[in-house]
PDB file of C-alpha atoms in Angstrom:
ATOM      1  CA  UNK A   1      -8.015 -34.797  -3.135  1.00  0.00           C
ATOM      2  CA  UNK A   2     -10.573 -32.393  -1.358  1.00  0.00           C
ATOM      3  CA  UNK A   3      -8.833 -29.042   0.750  1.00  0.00           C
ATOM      4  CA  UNK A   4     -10.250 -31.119   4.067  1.00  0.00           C
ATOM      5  CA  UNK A   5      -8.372 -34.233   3.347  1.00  0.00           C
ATOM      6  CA  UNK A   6      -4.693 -32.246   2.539  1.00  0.00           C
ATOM      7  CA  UNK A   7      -2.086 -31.593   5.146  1.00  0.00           C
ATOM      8  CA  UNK A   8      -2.655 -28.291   6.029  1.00  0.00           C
ATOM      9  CA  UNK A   9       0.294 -26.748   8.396  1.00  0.00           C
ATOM     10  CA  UNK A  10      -0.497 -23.398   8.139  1.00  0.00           C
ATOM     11  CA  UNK A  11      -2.537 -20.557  10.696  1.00  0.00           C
ATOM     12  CA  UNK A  12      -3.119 -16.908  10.668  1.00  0.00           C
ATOM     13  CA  UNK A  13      -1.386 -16.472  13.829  1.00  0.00           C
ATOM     14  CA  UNK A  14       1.653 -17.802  12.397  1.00  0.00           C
ATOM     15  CA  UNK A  15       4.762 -15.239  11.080  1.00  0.00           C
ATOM     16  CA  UNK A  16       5.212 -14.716   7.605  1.00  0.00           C
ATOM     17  CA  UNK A  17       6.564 -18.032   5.619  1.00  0.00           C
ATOM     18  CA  UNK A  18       6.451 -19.761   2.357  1.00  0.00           C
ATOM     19  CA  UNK A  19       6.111 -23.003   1.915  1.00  0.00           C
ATOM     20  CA  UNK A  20       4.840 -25.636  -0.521  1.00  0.00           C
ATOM     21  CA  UNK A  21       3.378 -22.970  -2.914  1.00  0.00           C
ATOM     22  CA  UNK A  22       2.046 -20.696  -0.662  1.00  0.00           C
ATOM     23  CA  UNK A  23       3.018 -17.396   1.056  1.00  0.00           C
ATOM     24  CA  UNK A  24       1.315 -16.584   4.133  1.00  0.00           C
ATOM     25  CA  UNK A  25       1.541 -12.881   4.649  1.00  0.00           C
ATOM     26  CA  UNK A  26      -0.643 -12.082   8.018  1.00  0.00           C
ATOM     27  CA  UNK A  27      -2.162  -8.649   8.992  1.00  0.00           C
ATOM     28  CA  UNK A  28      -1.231  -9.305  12.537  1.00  0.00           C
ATOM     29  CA  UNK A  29       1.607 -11.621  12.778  1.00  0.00           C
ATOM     30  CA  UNK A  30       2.354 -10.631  16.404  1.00  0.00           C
ATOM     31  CA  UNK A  31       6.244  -9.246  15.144  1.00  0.00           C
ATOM     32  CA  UNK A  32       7.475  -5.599  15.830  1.00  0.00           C
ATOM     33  CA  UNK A  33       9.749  -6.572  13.512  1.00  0.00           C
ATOM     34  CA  UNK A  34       9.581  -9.002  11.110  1.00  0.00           C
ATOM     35  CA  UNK A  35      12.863 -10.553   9.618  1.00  0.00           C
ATOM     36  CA  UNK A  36      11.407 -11.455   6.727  1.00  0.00           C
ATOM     37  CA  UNK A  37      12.719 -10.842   3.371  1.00  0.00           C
ATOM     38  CA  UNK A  38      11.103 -10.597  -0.395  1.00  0.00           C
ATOM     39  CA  UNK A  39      13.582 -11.667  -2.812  1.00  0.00           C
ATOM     40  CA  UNK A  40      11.474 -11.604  -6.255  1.00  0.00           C
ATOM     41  CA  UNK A  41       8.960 -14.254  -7.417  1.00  0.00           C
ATOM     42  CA  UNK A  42      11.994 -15.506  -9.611  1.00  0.00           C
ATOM     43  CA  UNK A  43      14.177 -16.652  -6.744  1.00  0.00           C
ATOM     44  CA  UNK A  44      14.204 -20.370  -5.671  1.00  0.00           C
ATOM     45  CA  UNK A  45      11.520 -20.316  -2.432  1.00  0.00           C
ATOM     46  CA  UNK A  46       9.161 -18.873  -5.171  1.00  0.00           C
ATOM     47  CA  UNK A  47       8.670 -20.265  -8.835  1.00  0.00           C
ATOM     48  CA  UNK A  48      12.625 -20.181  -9.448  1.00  0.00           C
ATOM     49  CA  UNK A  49      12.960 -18.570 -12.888  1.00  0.00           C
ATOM     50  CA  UNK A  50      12.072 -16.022 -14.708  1.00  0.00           C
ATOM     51  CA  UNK A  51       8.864 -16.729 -16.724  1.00  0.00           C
ATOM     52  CA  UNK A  52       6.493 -14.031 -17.450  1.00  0.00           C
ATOM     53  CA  UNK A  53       4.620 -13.158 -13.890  1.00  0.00           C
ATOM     54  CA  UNK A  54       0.641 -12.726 -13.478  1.00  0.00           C
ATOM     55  CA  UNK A  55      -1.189 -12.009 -10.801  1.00  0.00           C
ATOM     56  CA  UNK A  56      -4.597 -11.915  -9.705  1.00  0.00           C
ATOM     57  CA  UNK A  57      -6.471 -10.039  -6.622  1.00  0.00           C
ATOM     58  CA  UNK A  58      -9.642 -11.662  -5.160  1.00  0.00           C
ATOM     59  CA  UNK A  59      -8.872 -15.116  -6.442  1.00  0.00           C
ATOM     60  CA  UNK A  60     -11.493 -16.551  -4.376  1.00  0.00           C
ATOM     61  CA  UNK A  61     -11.883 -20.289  -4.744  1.00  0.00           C
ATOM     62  CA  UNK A  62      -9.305 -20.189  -7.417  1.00  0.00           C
ATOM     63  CA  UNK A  63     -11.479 -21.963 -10.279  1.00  0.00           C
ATOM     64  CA  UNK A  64     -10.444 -19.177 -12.735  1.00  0.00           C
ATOM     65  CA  UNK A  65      -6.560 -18.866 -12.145  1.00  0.00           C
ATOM     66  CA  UNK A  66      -6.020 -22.401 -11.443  1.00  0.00           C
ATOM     67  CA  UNK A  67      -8.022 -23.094 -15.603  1.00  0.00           C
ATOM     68  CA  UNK A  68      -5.496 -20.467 -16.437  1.00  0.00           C
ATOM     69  CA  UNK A  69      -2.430 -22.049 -14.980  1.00  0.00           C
ATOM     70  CA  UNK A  70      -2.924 -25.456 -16.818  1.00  0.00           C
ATOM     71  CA  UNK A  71      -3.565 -23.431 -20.117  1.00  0.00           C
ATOM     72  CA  UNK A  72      -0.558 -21.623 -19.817  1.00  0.00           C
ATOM     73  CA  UNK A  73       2.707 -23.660 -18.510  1.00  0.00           C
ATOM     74  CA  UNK A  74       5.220 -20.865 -19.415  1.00  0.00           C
ATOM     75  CA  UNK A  75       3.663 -18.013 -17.163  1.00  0.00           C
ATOM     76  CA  UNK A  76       3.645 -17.959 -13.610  1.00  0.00           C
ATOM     77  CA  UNK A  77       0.575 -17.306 -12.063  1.00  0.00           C
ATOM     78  CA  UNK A  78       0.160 -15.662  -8.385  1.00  0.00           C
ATOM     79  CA  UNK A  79      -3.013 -15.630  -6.698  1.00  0.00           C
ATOM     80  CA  UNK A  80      -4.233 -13.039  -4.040  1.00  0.00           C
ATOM     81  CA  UNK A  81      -6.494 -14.223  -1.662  1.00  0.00           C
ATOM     82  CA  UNK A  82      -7.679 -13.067   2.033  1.00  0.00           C
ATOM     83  CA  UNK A  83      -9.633 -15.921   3.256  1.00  0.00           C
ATOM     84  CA  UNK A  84      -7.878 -19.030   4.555  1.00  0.00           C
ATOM     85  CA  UNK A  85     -10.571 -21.243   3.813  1.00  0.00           C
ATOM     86  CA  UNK A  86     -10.502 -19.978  -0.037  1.00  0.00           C
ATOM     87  CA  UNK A  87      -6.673 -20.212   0.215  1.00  0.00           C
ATOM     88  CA  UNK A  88      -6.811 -23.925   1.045  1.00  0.00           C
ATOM     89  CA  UNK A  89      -8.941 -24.418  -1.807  1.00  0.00           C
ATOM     90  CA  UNK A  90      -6.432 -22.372  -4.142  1.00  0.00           C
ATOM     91  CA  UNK A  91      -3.875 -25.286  -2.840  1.00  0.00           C
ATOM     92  CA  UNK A  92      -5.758 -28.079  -3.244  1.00  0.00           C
ATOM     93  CA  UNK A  93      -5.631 -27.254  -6.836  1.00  0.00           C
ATOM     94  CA  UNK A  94      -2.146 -26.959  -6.859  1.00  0.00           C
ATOM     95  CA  UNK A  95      -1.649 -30.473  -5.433  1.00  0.00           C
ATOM     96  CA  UNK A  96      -4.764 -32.207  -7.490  1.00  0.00           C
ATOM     97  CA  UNK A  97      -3.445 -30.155 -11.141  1.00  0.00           C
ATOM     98  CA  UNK A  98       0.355 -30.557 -10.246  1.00  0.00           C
ATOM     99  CA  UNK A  99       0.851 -26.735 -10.975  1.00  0.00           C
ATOM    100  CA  UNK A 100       3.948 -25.805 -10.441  1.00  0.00           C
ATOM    101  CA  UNK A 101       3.267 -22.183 -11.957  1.00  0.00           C
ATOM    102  CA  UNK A 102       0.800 -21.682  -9.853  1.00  0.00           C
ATOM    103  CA  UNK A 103       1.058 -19.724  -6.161  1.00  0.00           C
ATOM    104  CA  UNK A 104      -1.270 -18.979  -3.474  1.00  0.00           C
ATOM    105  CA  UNK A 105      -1.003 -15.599  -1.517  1.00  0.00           C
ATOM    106  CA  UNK A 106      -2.311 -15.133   1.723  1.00  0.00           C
ATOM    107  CA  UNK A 107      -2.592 -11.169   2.347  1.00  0.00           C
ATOM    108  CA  UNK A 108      -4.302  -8.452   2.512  1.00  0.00           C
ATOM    109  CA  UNK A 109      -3.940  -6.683  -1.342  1.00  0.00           C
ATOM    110  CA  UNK A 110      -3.021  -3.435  -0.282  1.00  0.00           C
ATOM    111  CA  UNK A 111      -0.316  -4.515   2.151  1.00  0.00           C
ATOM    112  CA  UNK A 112       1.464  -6.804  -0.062  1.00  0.00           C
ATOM    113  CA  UNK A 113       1.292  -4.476  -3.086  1.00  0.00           C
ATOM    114  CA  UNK A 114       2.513  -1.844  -0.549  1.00  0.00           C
ATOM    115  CA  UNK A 115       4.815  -3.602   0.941  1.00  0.00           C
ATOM    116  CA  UNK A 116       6.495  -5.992  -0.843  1.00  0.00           C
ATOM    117  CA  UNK A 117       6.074  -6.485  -4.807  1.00  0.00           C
ATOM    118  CA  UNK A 118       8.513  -4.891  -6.607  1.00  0.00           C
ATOM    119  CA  UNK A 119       8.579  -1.564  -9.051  1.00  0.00           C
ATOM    120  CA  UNK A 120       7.580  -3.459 -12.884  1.00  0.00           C
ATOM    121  CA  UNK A 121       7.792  -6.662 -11.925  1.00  0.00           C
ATOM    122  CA  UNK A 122       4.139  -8.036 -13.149  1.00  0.00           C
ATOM    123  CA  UNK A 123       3.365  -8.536 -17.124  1.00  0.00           C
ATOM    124  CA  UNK A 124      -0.228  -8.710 -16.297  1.00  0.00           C
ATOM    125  CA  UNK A 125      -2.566  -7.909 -13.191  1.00  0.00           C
ATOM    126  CA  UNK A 126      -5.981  -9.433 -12.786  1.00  0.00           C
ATOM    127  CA  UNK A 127      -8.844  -8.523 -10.428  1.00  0.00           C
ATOM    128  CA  UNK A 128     -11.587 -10.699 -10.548  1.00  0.00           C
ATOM    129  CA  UNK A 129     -14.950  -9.367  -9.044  1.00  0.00           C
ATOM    130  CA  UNK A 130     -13.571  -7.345  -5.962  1.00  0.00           C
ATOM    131  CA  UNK A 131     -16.312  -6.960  -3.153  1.00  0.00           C
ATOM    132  CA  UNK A 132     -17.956  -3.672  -4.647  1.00  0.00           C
ATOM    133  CA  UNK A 133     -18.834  -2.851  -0.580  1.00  0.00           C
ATOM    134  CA  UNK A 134     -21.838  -0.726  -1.968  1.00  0.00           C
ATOM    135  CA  UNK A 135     -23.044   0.752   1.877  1.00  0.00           C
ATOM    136  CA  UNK A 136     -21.189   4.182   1.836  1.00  0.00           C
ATOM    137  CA  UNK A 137     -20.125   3.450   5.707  1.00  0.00           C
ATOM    138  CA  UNK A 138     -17.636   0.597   3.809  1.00  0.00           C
ATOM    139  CA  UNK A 139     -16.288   2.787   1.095  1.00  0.00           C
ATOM    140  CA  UNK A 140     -13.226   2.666   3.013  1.00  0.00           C
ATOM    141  CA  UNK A 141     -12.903  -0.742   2.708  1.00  0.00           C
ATOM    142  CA  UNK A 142     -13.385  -1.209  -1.499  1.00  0.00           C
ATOM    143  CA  UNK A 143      -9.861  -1.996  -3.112  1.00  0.00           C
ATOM    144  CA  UNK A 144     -10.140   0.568  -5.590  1.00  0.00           C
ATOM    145  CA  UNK A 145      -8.824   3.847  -4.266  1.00  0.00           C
ATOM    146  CA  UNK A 146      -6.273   6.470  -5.612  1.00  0.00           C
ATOM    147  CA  UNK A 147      -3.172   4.948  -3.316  1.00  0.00           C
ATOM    148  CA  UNK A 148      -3.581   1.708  -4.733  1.00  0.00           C
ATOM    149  CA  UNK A 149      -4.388   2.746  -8.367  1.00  0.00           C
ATOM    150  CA  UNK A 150      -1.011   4.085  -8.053  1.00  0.00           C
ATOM    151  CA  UNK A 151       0.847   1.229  -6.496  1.00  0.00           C
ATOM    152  CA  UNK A 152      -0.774  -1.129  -9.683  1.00  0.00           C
ATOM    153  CA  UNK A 153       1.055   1.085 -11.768  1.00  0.00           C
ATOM    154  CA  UNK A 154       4.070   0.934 -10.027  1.00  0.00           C
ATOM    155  CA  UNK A 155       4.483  -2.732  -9.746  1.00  0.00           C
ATOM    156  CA  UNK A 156       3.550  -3.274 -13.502  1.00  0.00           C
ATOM    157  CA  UNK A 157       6.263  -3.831 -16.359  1.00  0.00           C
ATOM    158  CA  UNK A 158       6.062  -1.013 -19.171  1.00  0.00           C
ATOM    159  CA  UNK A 159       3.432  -2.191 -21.574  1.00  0.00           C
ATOM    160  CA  UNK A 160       2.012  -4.866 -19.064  1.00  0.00           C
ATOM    161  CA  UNK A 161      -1.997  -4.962 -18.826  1.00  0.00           C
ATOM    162  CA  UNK A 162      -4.748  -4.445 -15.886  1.00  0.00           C
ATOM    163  CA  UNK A 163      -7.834  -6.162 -16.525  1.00  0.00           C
ATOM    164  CA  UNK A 164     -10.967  -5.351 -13.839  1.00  0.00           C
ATOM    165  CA  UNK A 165     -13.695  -7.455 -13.964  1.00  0.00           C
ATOM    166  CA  UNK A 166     -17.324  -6.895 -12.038  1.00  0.00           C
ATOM    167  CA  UNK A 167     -21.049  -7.229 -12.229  1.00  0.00           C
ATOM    168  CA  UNK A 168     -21.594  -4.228 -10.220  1.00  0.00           C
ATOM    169  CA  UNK A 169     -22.260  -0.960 -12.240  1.00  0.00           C
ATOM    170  CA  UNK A 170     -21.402   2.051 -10.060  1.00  0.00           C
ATOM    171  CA  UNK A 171     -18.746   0.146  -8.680  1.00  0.00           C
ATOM    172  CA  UNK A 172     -17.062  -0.333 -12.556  1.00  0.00           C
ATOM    173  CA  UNK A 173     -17.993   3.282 -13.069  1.00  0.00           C
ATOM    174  CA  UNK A 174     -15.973   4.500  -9.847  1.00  0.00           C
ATOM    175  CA  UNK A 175     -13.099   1.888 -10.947  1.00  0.00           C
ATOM    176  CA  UNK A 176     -12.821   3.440 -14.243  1.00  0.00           C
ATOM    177  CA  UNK A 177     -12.915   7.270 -12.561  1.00  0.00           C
ATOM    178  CA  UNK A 178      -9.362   6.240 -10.333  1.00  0.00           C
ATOM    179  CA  UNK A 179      -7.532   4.538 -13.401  1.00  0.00           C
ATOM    180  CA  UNK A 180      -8.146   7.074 -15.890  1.00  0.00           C
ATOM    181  CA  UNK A 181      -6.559   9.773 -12.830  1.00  0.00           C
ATOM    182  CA  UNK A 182      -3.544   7.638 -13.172  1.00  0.00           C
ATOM    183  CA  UNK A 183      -0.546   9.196 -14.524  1.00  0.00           C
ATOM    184  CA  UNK A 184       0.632   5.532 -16.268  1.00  0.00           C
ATOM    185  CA  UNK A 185      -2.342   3.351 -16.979  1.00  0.00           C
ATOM    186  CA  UNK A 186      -4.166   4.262 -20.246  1.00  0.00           C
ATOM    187  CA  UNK A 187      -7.674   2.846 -21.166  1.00  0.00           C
ATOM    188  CA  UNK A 188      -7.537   0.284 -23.472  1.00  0.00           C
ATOM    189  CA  UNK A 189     -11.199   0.641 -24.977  1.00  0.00           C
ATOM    190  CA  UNK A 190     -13.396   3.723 -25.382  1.00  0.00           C
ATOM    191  CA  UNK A 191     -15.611   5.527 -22.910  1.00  0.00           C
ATOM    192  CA  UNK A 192     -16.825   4.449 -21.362  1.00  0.00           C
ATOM    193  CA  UNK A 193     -13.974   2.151 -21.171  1.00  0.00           C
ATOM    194  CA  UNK A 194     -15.293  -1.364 -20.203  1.00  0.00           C
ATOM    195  CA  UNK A 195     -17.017  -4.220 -22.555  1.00  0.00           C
ATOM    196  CA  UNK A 196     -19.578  -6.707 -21.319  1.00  0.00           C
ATOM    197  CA  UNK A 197     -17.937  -9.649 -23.116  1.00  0.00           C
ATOM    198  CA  UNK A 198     -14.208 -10.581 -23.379  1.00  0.00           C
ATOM    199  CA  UNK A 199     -13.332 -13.744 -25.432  1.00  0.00           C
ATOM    200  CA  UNK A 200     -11.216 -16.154 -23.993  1.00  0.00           C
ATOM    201  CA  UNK A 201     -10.828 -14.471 -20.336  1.00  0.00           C
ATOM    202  CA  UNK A 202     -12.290 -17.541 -18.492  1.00  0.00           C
ATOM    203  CA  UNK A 203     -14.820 -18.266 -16.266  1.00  0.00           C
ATOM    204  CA  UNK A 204     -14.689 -18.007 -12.445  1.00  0.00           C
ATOM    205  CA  UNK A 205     -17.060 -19.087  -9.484  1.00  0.00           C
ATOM    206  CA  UNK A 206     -18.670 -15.272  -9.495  1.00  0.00           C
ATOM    207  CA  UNK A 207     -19.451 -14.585 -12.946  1.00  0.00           C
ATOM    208  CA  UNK A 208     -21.076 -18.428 -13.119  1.00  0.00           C
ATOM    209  CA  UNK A 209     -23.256 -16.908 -10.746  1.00  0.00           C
ATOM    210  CA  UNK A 210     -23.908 -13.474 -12.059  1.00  0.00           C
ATOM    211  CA  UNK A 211     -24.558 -14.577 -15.624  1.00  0.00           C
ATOM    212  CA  UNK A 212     -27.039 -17.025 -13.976  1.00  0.00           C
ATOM    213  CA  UNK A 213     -28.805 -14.107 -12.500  1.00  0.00           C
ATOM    214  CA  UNK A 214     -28.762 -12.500 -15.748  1.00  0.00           C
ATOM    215  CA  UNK A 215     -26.164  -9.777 -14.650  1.00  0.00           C
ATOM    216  CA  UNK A 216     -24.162  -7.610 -17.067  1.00  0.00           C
ATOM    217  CA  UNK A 217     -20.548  -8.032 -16.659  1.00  0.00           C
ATOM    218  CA  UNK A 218     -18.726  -5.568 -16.594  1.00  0.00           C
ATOM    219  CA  UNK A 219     -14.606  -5.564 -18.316  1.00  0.00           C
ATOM    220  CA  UNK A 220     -12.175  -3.154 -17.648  1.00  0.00           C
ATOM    221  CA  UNK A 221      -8.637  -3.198 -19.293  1.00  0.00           C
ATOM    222  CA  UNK A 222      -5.708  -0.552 -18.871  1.00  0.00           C
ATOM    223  CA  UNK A 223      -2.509  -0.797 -19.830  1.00  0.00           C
ATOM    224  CA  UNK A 224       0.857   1.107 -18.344  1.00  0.00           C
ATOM    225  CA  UNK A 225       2.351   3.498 -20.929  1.00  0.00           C
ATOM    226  CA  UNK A 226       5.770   2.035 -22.302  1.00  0.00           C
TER     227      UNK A 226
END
């Protein structure tokens, strides 16, 4: 079924829930205080076990995690997402593909990763062309930044893997600057520490595009230090 004909129950006005594989974390949800509790991606209002956890920022339509989800049954796969309209689309697949290892996030990156994920609880972290905001008045507003270089490394398991992915060239040169300041995440190829191709990642709506327009792509991989 297509996102407009699904049941669709949920706002951005509403408080923070979960609910038929998604979790709706607002940036305004109108609480001073918010009762609500994270209790772990393993617990029963989540995936209810303890498979191997991935997660990927800027998951956009979700054509790229939801492939990966089907390919691999026996992870769990959490995807980011700030748009509600991309969200619903993220769902759909879940509903259409029967994923059941698959979960959309509503939020903001840096507030959930902030707020809620927990100290090395993620095998693997994804980031999937992040808007490179290349005006410098919207520097403040790119995702990569030394506060939240810091909280990837925290919430990653010893030995789990970042992988960056973008067709933007300063940007992947600035990304690469904050994660080799990192006191954790090691480079996992030489300087100047990203490859153009990366066999068997997957495709996603963006890098259709990109490679289309004949644009390099850019991969970044780091892993935390065990």
């Amino acid at each position: 079924m297509k996102p407009k004909d699904l049941k669709w129950s949920f706002s951005e006005t509403l408080p923070i829930r979960v609910e038929d594989r998604i979790w709706s974390v607002p940036r305004w949800n109108g609480l001073e205080e918010d009762p609500f509790v994270f209790e772990g991606f393993g617990s029963d209002q989540y995936f209810g076990n303890e498979k191997p956890l991935y997660l990927e920022y800027c998951s956009g339509n979700g054509l790229w995690i939801a492939e990966k989800a089907k390919e691999q049954r026996g992870v769990n796969w959490v995807g980011v997402e700030l748009k509600w309209k991309r969200i619903k689309k993220i769902w759909s697949k879940i509903q259409n593909e029967a994923l059941d290892n698959l979960m959309a996030v509503h939020a903001e990156a840096k507030q959930l990763t902030q707020d809620y994920l927990f100290d090395s609880s993620i095998d693997k972290i994804f980031i999937n062309f992040p808007d490179p905001w290349p005006k410098k008045r919207h520097i403040k507003h790119r995702l990569f930044c030394a506060s939240f270089v810091e909280q990837l490394g925290r919430i990653l398991k010893p030995g789990g893997t970042l992988t960056l992915v973008t067709d933007d060239e300063p940007y992947a040169i600035e990304a690469v600057e904050a994660l080799l300041k990192s006191n954790v995440l090691k480079p996992l190829s030489t300087a100047p520490h990203y490859i153009h191709e990366l066999d068997g990642y997957g495709s996603s709506t963006f890098e259709e595009l990109w490679r289309q327009l004949g644009r390099k792509i850019y991969y970044i991989s780091f892993q935390k230090s065990s």
